[in-house]
Tab-separated table of N, CA and C in Angstrom:
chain	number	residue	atom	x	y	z
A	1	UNK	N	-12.760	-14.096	23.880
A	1	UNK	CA	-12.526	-13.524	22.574
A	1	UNK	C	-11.036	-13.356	22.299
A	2	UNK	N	-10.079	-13.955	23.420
A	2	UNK	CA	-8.550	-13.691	22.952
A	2	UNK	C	-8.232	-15.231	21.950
A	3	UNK	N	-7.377	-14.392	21.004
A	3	UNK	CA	-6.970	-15.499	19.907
A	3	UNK	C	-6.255	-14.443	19.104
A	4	UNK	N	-6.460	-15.287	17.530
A	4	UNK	CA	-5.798	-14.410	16.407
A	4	UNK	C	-6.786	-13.970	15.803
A	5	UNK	N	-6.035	-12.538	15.874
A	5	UNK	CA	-6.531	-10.939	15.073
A	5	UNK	C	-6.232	-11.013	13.889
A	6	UNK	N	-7.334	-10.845	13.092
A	6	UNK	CA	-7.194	-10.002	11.825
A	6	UNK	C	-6.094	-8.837	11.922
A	7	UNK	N	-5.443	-8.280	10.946
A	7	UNK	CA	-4.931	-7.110	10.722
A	7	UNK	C	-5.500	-6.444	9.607
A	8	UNK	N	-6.054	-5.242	10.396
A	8	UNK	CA	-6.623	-4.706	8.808
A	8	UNK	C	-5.900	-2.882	8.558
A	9	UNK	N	-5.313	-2.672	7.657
A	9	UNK	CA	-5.192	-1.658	7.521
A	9	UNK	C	-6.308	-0.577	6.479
A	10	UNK	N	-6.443	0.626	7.017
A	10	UNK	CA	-7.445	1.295	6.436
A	10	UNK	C	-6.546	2.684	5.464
A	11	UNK	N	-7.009	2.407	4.220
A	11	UNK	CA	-6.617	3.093	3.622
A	11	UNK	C	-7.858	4.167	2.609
A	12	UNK	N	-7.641	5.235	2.227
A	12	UNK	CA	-8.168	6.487	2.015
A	12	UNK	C	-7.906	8.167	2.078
A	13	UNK	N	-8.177	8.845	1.426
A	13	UNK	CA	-8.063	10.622	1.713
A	13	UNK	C	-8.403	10.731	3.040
A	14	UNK	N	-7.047	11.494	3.369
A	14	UNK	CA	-7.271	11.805	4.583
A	14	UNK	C	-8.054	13.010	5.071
A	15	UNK	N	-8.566	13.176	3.949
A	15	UNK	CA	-9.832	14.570	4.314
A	15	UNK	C	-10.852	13.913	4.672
A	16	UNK	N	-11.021	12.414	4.846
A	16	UNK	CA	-12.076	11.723	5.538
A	16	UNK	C	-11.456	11.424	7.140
A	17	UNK	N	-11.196	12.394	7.906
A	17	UNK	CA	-10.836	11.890	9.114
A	17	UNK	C	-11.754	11.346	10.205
A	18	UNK	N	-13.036	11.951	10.357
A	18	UNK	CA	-14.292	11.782	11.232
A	18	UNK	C	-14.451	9.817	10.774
A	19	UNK	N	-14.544	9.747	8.962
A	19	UNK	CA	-14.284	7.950	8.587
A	19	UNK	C	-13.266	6.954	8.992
A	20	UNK	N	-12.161	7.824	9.251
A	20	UNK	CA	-11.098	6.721	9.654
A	20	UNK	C	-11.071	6.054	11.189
A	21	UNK	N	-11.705	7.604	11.705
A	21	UNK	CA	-11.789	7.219	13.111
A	21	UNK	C	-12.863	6.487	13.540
A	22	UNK	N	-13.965	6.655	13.115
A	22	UNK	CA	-15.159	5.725	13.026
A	22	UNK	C	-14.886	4.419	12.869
A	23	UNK	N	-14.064	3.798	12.070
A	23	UNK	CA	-13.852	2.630	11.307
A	23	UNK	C	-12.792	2.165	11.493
A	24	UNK	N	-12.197	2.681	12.520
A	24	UNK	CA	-11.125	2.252	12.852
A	24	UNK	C	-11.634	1.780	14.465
A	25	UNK	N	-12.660	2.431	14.704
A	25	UNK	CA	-13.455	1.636	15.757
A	25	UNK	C	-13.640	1.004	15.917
A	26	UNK	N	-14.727	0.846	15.091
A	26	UNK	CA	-15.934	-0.551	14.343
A	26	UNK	C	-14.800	-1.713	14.272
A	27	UNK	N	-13.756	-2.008	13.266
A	27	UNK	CA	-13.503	-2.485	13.452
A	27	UNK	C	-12.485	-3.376	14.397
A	28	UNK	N	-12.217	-2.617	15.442
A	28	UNK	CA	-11.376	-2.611	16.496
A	28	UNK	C	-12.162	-3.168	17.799
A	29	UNK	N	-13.606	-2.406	17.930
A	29	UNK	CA	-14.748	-3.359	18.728
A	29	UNK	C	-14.919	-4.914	18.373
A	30	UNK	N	-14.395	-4.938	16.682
A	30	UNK	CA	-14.580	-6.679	16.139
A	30	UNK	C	-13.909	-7.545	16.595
A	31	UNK	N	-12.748	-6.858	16.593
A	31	UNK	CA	-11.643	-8.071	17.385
A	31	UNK	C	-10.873	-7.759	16.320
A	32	UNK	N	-10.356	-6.680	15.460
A	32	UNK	CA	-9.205	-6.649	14.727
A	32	UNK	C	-8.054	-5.560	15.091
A	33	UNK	N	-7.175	-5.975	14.877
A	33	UNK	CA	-6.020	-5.127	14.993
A	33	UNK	C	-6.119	-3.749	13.815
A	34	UNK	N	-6.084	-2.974	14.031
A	34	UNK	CA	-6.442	-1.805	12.502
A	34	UNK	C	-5.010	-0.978	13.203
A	35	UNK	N	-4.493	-0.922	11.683
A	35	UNK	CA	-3.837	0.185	11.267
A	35	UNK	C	-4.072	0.920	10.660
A	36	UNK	N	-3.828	2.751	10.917
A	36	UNK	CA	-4.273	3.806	9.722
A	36	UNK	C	-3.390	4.445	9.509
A	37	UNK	N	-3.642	5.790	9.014
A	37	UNK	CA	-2.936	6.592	8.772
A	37	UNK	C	-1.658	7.510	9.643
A	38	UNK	N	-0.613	8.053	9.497
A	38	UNK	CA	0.116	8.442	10.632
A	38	UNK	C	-0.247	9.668	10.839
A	39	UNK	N	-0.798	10.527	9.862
A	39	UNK	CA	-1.054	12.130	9.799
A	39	UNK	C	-2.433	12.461	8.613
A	40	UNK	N	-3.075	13.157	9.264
A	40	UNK	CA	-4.142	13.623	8.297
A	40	UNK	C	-3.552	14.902	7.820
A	41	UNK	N	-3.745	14.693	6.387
A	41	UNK	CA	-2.321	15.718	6.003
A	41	UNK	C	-3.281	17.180	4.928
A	42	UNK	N	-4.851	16.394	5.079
A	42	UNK	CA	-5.810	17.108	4.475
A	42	UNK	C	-6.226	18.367	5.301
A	43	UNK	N	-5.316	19.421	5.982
A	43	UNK	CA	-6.015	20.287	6.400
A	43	UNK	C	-6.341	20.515	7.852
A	44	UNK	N	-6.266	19.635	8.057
A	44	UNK	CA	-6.731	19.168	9.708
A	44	UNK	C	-5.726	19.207	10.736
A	45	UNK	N	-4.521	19.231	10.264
A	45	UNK	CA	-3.435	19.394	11.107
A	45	UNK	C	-2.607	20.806	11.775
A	46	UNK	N	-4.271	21.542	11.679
A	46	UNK	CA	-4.262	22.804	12.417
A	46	UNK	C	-2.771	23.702	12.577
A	47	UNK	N	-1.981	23.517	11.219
A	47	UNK	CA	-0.932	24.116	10.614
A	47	UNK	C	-0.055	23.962	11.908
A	48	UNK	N	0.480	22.928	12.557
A	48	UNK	CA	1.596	22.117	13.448
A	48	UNK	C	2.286	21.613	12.588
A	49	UNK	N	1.544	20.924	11.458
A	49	UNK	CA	2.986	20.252	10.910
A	49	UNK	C	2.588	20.397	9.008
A	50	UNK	N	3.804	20.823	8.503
A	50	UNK	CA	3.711	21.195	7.347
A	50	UNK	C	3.849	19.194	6.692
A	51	UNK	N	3.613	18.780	5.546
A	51	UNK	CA	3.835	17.975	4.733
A	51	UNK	C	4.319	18.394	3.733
A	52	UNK	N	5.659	18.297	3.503
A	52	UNK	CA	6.264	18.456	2.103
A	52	UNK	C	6.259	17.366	1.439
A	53	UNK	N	6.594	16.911	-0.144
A	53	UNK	CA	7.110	16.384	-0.765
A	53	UNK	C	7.547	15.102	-0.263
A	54	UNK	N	8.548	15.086	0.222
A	54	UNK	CA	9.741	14.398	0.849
A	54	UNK	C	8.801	13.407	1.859
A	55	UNK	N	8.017	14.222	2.679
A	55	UNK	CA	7.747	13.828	3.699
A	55	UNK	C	6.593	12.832	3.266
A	56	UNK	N	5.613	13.247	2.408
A	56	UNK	CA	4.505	12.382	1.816
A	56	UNK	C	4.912	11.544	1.279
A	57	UNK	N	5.809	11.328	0.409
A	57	UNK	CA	6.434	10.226	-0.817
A	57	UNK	C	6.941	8.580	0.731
A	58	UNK	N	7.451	9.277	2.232
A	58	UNK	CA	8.037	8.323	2.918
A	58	UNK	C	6.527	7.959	3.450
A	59	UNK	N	5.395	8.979	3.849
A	59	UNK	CA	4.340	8.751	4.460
A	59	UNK	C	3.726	7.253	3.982
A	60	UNK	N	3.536	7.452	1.834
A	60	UNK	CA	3.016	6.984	1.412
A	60	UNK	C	3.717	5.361	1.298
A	61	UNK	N	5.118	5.562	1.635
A	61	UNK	CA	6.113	4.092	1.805
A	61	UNK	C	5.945	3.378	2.839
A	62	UNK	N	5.256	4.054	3.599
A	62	UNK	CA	5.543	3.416	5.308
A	62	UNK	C	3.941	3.050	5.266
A	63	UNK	N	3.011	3.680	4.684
A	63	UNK	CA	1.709	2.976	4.190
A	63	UNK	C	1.602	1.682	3.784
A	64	UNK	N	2.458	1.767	2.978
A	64	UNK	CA	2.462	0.103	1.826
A	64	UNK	C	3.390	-0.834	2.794
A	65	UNK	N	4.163	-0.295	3.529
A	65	UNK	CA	4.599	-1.516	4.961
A	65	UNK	C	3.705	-1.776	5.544
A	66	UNK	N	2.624	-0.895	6.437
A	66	UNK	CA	1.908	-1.633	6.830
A	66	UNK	C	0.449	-2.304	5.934
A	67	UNK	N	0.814	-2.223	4.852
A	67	UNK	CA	-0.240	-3.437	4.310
A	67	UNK	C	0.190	-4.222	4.349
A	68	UNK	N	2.069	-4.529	3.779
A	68	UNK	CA	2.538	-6.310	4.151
A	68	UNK	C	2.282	-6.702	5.003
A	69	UNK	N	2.098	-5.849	6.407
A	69	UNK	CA	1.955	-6.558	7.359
A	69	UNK	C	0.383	-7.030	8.059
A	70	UNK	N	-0.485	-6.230	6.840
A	70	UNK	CA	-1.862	-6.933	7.673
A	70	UNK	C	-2.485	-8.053	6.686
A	71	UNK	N	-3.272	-8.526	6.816
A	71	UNK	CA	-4.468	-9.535	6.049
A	71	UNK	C	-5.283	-9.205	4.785
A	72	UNK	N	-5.510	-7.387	5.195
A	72	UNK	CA	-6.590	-6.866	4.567
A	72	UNK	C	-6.693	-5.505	4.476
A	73	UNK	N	-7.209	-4.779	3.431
A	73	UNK	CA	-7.708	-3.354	3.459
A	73	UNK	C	-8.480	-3.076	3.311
A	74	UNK	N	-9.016	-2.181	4.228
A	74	UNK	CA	-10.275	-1.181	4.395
A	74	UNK	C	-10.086	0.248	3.639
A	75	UNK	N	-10.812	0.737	2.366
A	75	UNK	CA	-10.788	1.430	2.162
A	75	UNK	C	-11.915	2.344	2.070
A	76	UNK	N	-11.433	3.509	2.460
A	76	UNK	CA	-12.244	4.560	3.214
A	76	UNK	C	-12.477	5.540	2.280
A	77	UNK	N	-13.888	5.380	1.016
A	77	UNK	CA	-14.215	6.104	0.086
A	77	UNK	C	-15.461	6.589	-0.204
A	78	UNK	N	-15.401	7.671	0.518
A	78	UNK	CA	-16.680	8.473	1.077
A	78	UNK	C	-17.131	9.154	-0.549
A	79	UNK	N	-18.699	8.583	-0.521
A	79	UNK	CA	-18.737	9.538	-2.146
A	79	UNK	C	-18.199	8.853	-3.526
A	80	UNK	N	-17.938	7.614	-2.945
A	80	UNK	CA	-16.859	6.753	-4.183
A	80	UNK	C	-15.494	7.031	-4.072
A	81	UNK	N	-15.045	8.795	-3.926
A	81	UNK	CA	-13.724	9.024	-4.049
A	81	UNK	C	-12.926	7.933	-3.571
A	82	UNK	N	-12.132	7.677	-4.414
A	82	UNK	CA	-10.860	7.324	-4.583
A	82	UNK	C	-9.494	7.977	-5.276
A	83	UNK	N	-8.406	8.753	-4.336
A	83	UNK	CA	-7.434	9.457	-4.985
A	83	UNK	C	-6.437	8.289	-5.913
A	84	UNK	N	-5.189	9.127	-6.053
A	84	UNK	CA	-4.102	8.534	-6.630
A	84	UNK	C	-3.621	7.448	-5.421
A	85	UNK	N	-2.928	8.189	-4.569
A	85	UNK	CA	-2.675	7.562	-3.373
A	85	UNK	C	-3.094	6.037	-3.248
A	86	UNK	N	-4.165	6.669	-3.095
A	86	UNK	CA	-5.230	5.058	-2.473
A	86	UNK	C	-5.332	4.260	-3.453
A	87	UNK	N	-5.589	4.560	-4.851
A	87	UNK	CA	-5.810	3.754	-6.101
A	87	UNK	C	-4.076	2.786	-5.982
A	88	UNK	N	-3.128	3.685	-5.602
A	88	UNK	CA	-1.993	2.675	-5.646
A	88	UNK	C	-1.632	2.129	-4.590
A	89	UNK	N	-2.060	2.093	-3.344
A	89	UNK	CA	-2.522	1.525	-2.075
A	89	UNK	C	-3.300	-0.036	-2.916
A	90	UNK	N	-4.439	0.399	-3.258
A	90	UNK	CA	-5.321	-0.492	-3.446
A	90	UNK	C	-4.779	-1.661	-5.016
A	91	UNK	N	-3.698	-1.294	-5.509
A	91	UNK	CA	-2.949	-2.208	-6.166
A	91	UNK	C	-2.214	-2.953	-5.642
A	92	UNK	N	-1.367	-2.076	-4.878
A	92	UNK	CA	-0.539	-2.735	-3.898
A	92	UNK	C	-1.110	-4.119	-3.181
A	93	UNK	N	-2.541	-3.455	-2.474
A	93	UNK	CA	-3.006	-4.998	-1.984
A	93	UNK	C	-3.031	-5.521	-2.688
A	94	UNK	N	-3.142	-5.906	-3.513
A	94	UNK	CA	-3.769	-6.971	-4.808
A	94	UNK	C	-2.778	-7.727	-5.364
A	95	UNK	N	-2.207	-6.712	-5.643
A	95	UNK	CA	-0.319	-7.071	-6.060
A	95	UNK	C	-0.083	-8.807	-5.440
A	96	UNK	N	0.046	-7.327	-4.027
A	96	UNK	CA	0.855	-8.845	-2.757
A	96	UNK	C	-0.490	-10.037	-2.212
A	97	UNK	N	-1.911	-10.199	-3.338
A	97	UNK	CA	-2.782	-11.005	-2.090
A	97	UNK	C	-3.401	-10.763	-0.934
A	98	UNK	N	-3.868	-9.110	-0.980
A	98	UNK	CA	-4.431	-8.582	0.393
A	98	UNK	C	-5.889	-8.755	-0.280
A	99	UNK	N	-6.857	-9.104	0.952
A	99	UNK	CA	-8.118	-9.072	0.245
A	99	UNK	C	-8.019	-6.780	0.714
A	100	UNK	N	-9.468	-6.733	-0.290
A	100	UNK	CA	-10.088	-5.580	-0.371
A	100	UNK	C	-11.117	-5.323	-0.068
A	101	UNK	N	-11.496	-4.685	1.192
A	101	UNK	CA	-12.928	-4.077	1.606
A	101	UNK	C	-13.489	-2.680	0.841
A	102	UNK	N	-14.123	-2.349	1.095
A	102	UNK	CA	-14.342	-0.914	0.813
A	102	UNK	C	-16.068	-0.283	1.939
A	103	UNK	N	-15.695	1.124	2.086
A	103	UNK	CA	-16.787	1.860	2.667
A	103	UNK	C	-18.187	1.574	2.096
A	104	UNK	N	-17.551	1.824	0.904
A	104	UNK	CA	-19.057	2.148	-0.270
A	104	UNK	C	-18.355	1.467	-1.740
């Protein structure tokens, strides 16, 4: 099964963390390379690390790098939700020629 990997990056609210990690499995058992998120910034970060402003606006820049760098996005939209974030994530692919998966 060694060869060339897909790259898929997974994009979504990070108040879906139990989804990212799931699916970042799944597809990682497939034979793809997955990139996600650097910080679940929804709550979960058991008040260690604050997210300001500043810090989300670079989060959300260093996101859209790693979509140039994969094939594809997985987006992780539990319920349909789709935020702002992700809605411009999910242009972004499109923009540059990324195909688009989705959860649901």
């Amino acid at each position: 099964m060694v060869g060339k990997y897909k790259v898929i990056t997974l994009c979504g609210s990070t108040k879906f963390k139990d989804q990212f990690i799931q699916k970042n499995e799944d597809l990682t058992l497939k034979g793809n390379i997955v990139l996600t998120v650097g910080a679940f910034g929804h709550g979960d970060n058991k008040g260690n690390t604050v997210i300001s402003e500043d810090m989300k606006e670079m989060l959300d820049d260093i996101h859209k790098r790693k979509i140039d760098m994969s094939d594809e996005i997985f987006v992780i939209n539990v319920g349909g939700y789709i935020g702002s974030s992700t809605s411009s994530e999910i242009e972004y692919a499109i923009k540059t020629g990324k195909k688009v998966n989705y959860l649901e």
